[in-house]
Short mmCIF file of C-alpha atoms in Angstrom, two decimals:
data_model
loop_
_atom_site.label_atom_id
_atom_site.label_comp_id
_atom_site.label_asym_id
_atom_site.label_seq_id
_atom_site.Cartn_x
_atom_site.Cartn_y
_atom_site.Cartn_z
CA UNK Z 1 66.68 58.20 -3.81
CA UNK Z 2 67.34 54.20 -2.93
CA UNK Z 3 64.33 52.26 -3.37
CA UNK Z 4 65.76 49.75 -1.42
CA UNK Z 5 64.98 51.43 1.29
CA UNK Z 6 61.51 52.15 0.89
CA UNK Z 7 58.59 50.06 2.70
CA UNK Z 8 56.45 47.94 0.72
CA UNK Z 9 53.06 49.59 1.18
CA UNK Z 10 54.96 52.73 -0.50
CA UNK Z 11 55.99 50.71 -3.57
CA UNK Z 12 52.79 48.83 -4.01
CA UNK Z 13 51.51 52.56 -3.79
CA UNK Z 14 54.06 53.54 -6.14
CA UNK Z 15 53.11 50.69 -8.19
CA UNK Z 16 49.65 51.34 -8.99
CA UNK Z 17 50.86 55.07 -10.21
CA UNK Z 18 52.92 53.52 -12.87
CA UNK Z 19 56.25 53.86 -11.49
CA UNK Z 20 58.24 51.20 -13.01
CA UNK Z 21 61.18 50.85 -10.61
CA UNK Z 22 58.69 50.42 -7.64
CA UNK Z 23 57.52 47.08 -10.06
CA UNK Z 24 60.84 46.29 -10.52
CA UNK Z 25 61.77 46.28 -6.93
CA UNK Z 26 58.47 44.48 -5.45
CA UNK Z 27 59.31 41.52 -8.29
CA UNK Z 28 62.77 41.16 -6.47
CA UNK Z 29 61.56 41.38 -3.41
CA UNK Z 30 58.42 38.68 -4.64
CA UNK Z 31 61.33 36.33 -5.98
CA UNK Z 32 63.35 36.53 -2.56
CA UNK Z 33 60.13 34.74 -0.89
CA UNK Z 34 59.44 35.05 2.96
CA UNK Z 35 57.43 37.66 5.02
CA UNK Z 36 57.84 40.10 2.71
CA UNK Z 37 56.86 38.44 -0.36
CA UNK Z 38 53.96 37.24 2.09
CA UNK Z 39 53.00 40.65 3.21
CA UNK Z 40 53.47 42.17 -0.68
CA UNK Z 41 50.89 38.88 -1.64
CA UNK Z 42 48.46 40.40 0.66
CA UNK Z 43 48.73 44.16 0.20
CA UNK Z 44 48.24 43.30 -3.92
CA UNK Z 45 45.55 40.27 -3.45
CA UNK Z 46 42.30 42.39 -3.55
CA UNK Z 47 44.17 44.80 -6.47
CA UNK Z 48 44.50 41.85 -8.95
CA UNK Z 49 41.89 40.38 -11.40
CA UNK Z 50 41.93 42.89 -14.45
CA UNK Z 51 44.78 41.22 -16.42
CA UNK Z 52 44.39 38.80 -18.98
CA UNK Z 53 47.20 36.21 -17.78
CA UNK Z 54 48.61 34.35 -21.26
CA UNK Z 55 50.97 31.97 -21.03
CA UNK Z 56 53.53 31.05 -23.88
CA UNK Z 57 55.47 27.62 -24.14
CA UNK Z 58 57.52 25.85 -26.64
CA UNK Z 59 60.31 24.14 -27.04
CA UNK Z 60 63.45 26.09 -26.61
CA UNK Z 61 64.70 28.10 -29.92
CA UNK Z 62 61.27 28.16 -31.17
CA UNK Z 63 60.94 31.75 -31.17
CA UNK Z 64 59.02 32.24 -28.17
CA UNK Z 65 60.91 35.66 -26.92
CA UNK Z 66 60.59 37.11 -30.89
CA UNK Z 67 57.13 36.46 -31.10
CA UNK Z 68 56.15 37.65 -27.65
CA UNK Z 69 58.43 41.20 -28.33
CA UNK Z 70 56.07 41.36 -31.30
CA UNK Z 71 52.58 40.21 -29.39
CA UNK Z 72 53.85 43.34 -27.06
CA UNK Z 73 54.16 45.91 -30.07
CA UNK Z 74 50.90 44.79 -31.78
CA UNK Z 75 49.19 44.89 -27.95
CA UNK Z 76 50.46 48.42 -27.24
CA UNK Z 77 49.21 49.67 -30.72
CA UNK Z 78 45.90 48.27 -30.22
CA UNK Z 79 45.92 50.78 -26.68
CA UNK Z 80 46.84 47.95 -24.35
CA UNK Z 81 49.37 48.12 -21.55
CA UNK Z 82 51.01 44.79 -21.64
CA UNK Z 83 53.70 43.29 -19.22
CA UNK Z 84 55.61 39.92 -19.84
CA UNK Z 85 57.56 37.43 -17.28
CA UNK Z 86 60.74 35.88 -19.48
CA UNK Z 87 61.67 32.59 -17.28
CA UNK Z 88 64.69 31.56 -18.08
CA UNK Z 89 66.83 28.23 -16.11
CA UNK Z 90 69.25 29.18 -13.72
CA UNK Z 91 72.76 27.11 -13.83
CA UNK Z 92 72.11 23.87 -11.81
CA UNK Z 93 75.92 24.25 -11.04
CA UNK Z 94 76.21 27.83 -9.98
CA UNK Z 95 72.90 28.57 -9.29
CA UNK Z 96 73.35 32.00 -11.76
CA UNK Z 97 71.44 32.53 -15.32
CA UNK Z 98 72.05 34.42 -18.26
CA UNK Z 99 68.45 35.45 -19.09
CA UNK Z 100 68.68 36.40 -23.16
CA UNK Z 101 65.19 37.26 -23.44
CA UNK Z 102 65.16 40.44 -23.88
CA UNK Z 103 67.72 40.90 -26.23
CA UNK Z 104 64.88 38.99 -28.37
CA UNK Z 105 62.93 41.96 -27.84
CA UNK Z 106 64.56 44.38 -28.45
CA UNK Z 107 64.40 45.81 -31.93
CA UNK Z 108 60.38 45.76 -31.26
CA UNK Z 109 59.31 46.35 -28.16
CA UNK Z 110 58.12 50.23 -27.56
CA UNK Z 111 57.62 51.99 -24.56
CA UNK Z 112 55.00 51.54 -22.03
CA UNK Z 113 55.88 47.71 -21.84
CA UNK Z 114 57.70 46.34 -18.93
CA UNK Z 115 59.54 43.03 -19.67
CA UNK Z 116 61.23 41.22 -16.34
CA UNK Z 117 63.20 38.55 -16.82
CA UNK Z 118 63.20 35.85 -14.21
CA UNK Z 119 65.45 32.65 -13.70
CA UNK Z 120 64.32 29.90 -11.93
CA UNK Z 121 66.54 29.10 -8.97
CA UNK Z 122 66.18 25.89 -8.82
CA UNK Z 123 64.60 25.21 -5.07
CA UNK Z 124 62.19 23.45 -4.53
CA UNK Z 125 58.90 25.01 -4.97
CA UNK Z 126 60.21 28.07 -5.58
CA UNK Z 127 58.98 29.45 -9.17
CA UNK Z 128 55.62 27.70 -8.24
CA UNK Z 129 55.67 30.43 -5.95
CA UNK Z 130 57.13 33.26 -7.16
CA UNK Z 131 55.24 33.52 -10.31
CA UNK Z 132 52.00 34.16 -9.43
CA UNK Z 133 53.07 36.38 -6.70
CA UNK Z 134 54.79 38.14 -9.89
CA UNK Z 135 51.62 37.91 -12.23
CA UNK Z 136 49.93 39.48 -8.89
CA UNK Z 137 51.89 42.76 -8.50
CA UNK Z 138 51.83 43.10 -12.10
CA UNK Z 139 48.41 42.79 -12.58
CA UNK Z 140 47.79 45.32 -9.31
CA UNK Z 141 49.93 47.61 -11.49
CA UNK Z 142 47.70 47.65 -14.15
CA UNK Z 143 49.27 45.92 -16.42
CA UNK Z 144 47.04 43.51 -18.75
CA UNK Z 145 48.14 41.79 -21.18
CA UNK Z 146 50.46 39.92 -18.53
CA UNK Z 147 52.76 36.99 -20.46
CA UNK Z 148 54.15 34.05 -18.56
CA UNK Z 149 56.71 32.57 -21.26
CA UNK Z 150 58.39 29.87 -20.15
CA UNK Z 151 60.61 27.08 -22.04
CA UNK Z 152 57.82 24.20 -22.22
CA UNK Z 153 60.18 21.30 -20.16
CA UNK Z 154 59.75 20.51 -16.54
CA UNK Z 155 56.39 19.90 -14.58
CA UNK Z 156 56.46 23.16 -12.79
CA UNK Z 157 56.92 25.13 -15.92
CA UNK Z 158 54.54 23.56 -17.93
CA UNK Z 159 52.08 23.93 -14.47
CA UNK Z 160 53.25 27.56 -14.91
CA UNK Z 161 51.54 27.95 -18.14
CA UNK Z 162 48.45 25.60 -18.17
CA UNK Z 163 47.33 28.36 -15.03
CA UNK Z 164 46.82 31.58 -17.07
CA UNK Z 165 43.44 32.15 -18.53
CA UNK Z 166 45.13 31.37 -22.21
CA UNK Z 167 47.77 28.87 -22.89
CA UNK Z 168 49.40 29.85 -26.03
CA UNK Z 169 51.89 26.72 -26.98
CA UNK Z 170 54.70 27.91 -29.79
CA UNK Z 171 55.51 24.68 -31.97
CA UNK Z 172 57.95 24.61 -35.02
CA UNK Z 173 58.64 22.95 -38.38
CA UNK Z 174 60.76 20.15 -37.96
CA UNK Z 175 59.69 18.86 -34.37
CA UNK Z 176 58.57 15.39 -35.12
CA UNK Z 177 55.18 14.06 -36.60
CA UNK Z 178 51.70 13.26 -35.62
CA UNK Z 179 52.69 10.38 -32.78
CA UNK Z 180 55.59 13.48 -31.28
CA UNK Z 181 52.71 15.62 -31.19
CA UNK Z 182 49.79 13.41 -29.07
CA UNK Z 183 53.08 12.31 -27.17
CA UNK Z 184 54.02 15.45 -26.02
CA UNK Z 185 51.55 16.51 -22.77
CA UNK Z 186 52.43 20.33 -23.89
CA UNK Z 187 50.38 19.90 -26.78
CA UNK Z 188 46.96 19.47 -24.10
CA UNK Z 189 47.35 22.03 -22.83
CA UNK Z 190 47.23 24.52 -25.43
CA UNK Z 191 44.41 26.95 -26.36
CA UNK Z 192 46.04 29.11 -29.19
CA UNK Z 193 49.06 26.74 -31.06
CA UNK Z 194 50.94 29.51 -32.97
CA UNK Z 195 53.37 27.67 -35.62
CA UNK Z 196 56.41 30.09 -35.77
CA UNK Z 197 58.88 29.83 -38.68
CA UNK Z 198 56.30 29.44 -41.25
CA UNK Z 199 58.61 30.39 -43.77
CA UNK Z 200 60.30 26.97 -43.30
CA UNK Z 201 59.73 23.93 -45.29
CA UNK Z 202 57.57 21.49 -43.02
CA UNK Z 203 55.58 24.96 -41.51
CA UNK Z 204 52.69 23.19 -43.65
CA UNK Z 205 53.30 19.52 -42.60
CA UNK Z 206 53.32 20.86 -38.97
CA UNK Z 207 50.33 22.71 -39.12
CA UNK Z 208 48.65 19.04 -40.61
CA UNK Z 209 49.92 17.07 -37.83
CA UNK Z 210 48.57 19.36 -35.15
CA UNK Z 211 45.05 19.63 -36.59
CA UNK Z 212 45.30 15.65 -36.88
CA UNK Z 213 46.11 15.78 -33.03
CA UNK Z 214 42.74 18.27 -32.55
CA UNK Z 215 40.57 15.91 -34.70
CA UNK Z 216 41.45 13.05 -32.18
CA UNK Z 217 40.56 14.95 -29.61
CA UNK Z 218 37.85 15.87 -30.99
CA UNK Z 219 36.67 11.66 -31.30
CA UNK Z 220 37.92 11.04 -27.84
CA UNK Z 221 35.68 13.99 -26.21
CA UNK Z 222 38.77 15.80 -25.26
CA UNK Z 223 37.44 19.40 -26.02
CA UNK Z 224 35.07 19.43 -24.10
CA UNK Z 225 35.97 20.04 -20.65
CA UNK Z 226 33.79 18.64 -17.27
CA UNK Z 227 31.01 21.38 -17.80
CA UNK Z 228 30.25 20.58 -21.86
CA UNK Z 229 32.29 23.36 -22.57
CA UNK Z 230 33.57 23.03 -26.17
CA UNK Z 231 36.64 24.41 -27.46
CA UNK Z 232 39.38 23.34 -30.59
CA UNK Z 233 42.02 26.00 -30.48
CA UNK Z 234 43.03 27.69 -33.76
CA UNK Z 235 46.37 27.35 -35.36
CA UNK Z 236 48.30 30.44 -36.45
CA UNK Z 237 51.14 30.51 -38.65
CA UNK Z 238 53.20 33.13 -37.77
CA UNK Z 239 57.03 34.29 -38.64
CA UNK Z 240 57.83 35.85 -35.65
CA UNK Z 241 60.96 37.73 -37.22
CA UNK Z 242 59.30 39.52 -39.57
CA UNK Z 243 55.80 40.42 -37.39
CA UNK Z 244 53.71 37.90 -39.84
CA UNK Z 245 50.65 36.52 -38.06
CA UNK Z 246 51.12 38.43 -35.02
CA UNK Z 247 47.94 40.76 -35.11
CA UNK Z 248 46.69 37.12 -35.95
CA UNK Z 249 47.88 35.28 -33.05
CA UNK Z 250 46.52 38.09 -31.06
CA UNK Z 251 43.02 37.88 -32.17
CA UNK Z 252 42.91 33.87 -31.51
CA UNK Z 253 44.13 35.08 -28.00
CA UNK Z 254 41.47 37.62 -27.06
CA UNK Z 255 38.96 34.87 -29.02
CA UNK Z 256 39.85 32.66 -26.35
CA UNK Z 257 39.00 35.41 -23.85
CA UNK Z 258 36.24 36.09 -24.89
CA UNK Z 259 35.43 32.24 -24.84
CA UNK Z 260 36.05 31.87 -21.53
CA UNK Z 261 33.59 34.69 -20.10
CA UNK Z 262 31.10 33.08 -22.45
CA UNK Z 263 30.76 30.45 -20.59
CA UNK Z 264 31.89 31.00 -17.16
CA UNK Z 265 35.26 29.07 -17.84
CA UNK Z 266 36.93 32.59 -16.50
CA UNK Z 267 36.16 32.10 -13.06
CA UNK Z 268 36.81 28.43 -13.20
CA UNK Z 269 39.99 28.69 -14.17
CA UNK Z 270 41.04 31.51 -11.67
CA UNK Z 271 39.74 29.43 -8.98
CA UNK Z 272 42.06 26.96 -10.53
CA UNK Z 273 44.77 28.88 -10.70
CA UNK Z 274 44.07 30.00 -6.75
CA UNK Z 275 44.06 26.54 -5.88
CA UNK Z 276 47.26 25.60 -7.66
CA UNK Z 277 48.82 28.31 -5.66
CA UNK Z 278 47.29 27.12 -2.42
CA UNK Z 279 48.56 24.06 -2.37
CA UNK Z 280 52.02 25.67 -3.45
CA UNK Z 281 52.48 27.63 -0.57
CA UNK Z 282 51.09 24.70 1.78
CA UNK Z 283 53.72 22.07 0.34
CA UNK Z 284 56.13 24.33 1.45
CA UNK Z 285 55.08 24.68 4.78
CA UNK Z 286 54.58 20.88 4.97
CA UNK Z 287 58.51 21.04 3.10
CA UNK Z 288 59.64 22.93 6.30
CA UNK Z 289 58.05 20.87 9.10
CA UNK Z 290 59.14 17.83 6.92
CA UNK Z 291 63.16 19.14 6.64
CA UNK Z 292 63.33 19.73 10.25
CA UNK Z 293 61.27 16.42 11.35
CA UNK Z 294 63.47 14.75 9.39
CA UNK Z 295 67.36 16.75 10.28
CA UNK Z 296 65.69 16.11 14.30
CA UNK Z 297 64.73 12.74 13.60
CA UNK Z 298 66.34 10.14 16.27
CA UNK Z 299 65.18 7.05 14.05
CA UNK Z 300 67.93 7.91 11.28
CA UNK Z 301 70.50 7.67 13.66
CA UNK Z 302 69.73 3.43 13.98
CA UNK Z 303 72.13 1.58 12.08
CA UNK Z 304 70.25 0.28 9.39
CA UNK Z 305 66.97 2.22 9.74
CA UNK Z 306 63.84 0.53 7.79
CA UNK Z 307 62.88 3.02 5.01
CA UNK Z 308 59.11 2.43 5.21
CA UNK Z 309 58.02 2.28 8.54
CA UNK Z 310 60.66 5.25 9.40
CA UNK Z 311 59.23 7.48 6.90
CA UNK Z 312 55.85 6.72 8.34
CA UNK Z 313 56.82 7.64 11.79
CA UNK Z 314 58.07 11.11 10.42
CA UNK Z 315 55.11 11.74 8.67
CA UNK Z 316 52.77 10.37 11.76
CA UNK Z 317 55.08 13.19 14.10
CA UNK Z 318 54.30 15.97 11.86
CA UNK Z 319 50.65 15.56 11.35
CA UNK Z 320 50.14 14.21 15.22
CA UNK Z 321 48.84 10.84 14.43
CA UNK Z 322 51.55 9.44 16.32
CA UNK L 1 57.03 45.23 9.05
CA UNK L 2 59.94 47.28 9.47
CA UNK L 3 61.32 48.84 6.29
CA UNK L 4 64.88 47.24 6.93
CA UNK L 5 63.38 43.99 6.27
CA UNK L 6 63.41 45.19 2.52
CA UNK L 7 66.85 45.89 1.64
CA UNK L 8 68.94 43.78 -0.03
CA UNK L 9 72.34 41.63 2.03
CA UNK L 10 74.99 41.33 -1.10
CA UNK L 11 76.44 38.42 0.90
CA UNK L 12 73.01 36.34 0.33
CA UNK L 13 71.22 38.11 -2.45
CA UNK L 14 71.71 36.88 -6.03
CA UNK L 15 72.74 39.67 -7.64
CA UNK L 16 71.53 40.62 -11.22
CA UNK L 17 73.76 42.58 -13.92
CA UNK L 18 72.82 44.26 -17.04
CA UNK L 19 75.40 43.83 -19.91
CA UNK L 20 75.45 45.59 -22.39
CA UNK L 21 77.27 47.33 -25.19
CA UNK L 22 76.45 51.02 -25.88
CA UNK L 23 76.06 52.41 -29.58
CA UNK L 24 77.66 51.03 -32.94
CA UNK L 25 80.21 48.67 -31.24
CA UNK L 26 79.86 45.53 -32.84
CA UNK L 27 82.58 43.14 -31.08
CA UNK L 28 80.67 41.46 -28.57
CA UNK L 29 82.64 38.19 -28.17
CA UNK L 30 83.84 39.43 -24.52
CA UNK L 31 80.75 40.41 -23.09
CA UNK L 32 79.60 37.23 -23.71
CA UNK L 33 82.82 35.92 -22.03
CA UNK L 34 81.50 37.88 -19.03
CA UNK L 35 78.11 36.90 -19.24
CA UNK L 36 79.43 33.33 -18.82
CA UNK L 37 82.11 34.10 -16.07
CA UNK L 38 79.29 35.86 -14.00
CA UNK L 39 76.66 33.07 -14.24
CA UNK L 40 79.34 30.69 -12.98
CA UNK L 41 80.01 32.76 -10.30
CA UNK L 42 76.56 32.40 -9.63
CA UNK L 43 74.83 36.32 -10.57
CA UNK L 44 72.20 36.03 -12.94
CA UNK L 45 72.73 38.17 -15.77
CA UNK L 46 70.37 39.96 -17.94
CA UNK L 47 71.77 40.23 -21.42
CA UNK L 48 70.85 43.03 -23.52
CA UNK L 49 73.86 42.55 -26.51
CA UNK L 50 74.52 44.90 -28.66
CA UNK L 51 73.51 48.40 -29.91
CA UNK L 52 72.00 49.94 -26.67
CA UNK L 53 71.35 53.49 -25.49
CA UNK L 54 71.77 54.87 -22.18
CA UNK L 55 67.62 54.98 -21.92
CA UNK L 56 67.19 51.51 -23.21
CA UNK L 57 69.81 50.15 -20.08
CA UNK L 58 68.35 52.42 -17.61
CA UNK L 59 65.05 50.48 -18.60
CA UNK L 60 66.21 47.78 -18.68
CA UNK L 61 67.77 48.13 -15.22
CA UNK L 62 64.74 49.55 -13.44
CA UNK L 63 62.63 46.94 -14.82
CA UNK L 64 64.92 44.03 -14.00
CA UNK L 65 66.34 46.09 -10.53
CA UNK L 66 69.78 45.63 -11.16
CA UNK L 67 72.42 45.43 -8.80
CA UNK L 68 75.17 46.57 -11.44
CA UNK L 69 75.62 47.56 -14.94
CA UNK L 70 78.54 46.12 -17.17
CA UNK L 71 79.60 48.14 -20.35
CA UNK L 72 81.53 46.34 -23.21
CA UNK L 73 83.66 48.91 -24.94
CA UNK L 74 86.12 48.37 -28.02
CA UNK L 75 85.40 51.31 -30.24
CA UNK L 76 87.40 54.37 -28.11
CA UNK L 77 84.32 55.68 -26.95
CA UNK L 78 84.66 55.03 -23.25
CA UNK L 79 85.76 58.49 -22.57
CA UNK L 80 82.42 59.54 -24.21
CA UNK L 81 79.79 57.11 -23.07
CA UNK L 82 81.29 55.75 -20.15
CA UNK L 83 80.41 59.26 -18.30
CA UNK L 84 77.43 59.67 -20.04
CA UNK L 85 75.83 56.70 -18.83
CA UNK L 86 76.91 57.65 -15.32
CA UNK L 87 75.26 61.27 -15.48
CA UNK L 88 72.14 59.63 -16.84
CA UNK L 89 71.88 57.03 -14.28
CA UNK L 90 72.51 60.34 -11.73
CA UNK L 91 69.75 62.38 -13.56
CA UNK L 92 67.08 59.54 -12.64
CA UNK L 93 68.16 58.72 -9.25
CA UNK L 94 69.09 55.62 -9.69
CA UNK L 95 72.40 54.62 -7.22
CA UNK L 96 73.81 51.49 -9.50
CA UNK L 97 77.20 50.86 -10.33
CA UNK L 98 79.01 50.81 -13.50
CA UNK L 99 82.05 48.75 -14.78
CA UNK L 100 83.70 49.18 -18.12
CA UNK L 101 85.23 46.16 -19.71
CA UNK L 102 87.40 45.81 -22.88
CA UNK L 103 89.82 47.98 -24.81
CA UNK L 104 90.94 51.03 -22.31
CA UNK L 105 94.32 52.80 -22.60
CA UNK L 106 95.62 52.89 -19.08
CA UNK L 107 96.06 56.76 -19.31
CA UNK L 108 91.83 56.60 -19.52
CA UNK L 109 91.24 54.65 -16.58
CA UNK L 110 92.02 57.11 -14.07
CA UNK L 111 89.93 59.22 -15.77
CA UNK L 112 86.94 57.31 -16.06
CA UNK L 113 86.94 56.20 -12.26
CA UNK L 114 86.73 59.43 -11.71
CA UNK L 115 84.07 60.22 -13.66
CA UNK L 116 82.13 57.58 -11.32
CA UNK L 117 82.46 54.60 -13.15
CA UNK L 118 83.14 51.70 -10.15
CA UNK L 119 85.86 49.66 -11.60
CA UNK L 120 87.78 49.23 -15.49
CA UNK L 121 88.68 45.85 -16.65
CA UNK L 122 90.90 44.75 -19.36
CA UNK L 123 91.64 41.86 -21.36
CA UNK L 124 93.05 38.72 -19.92
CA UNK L 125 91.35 39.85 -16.44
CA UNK L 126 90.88 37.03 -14.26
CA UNK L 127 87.09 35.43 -13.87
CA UNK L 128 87.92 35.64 -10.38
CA UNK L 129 88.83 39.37 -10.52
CA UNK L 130 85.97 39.76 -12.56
CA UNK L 131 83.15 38.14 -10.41
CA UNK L 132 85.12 40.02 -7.19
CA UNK L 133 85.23 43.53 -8.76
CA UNK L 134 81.18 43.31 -9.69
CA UNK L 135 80.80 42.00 -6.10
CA UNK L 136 82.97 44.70 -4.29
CA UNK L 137 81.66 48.01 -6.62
CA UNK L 138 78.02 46.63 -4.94
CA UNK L 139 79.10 46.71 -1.97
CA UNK L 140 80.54 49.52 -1.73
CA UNK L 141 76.72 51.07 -3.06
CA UNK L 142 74.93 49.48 0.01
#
């Protein structure tokens, strides 16, 4: 039987049974974007809000894709059902991707997990978009942990990760000193640093300078968010090849969690994360009216048309102001 | 919604390919040739290497809903795996093509198109003929 072929409410009904290729098939059709990634973002709306949403950043060779296959191992022998969301850049060229994720995964993740590797296509907009519509049918499947890992460069990707309830940002020995570290916005936006390769000289030195970045913070009033919340995020040292610090890393996660419903952070930062996504989907919208203003635009067609006023009188015909 | 509005166009969809090489088959300079002649034809290829079973790709290509599946073969098995993979893909119901790259005797390639496997490719084939005979064996499944 083609799944291709079958209507959405059947695979967001298949879905929520645990039938994998019914996930697999809504994430495609999620990516693809239009009315029926719109009509799959309602149907799995009021199913979502069970899964703890991580998301996991670092530069790229850090180990990210190791030590996420062995956050999924540890997760499913603690009895959890995790799912993970490898983003990997498409070819700004060809527009294709060779997504190597899950080869990193391989030798440890066991059954149960689903892994979906995702490029990011390059429109505009379009991963802002398509991931939390992903996150969505994954967490309507039941699937909690979900993992957002992302290579930590670009706005939108780095947007990507500061959304999920607990940003989990993968540094390495080796990647610059103290000044690197307050330099790099990453860095903010972390609530578990996990520093992978500890079994390299520097792991040490590294772990130093990033605790010298919290204790700034810490002088400046930077953790503590607008409600008085305080937080400093632990450091883990972890070596993701060999699975040491992974149970670790784990605990600082759920720590966070359990953090957040503390003090109400939870629900501020899935009303966050709704707004983000908001504003997404209206920029594209605008996007649209603005393309075709602009392609049916009889100003551009003047000689030597003045930038600034014409760009005003585009904007002014799209909003009405005119 | 109508249920048409679902299925995929190959002309407009980016299509997504699981490489692979099945069992103790260690030479996987080619697939990785492929890997890179598909992306620049613009697929997006999911890249599981080396030392896979016919459960771990069939995973891997539910979870990722692939439109094709590329075996790497250089260690004779072919005749063994090649239809293996095909009946296993059959036993689960899941209509997705299958092309065999690397070291195949021509005598074999008869026989493993018709075993179901979509299309055989040798060494020294074309990127073009490469990117076109992924494209057509989808096609032809649509």
């Amino acid at each position: 039987m083609s799944y291709r072929n079958l209507a959405v409410t059947e695979l967001v009904e298949r879905a929520r049974t645990g039938d994998n290729r019914a996930v697999g098939r809504l994430l495609t059709l999620v990516e693809r974007g239009g009315p029926v990634a719109d009509q799959i973002a309602e149907l799995t709306h009021p199913l979502r809000g069970n899964a703890h949403v991580v998301g996991v950043t670092g530069s790229p060779g850090a180990g990210k894709s190791t030590l996420v296959g062995r956050l999924l191992a540890e997760w499913v022998a603690q009895g959890f059902r995790p799912a993970v969301l490898a983003i990997d850049p498409s070819s700004p060229l060809s527009g294709g991707a060779i997504l190597g994720d899950r080869i990193r995964m391989d030798d440890v993740v066991p059954e149960g997990t689903f892994v979906r590797s995702m490029a990011t296509r390059g429109h505009q907009g379009g991963l802002a978009l398509a991931v939390p519509g992903a996150v969505r049918v994954l967490d309507a499947a039941g699937f909690s942990p979900v993992v957002v890992e992302t290579v930590g460069v670009g706005q939108v990707e780095v947007d990507v990760v500061a959304a999920a309830d607990t940003a989990v940002v993968v540094a390495t020995p080796g990647m610059g000193d103290a000044v690197q570290a307050n330099k790099a916005g990453l860095l903010e936006v972390a609530d578990v640093f996990v520093v992978n390769k500890a079994d390299r000289p520097g792991a040490s030195d590294t772990r130093r300078d990033l605790q010298l970045m919290l204790d700034l913070a810490h002088v400046t009033g930077q953790d503590v968010d607008e409600h008085g919340t305080y937080f400093r995020p632990e450091i883990v040292m972890c070596t993701a090849t060999s699975g040491d610090g992974a149970a670790a890393t784990i605990d600082e996660i759920h720590k966070h969690m359990a953090h957040l419903k503390a003090s109400d952070g939870l629900s501020r930062r899935r009303a966050l994360r709704v707004r983000a996504e908001v504003r997404s989907r209206a920029e594209r919208i605008l996007m649209d009216h603005l393309d075709r203003a602009i392609s049916e635009s009889d100003l551009l067609t003047d000689a030597d048309p003045n930038p600034v006023s014409t760009a005003e009188s585009i904007v002014s015909r799209i909003t009405g102001n005119d | 919604m109508s249920e048409t509005t679902t299925t995929d166009d190959a002309e407009t969809d980016r299509l997504r390919i699981v490489l692979a090489k099945l069992g103790l088959d260690g030479h996987d300079r080619g697939l990785k040739v492929v890997a890179r002649i598909l992306r620049d034809a613009g697929m997006e290829v999911i890249y599981l290497g080396l030392r896979q079973t016919t459960s771990s790709i069939i995973t891997a290509v539910e979870q990722e809903d692939a439109d094709a599946i590329g075996l790497s073969m250089h260690n004779a098995g072919h005749l063994t795996l090649g239809p293996k993979m095909v009946k296993a893909l059959e036993a689960d119901g899941i209509d997705v093509p299958v092309i065999i790259g690397g070291i195949i005797p021509p005598d074999d390639e008869q026989v493993l198109l018709d075993s179901g496997i979509a299309a055989v490719l040798g060494p020294g084939a074309p990127a073009e003929e490469v990117a076109r005979a992924v494209r057509e064996a989808v096609a032809q499944r649509r």
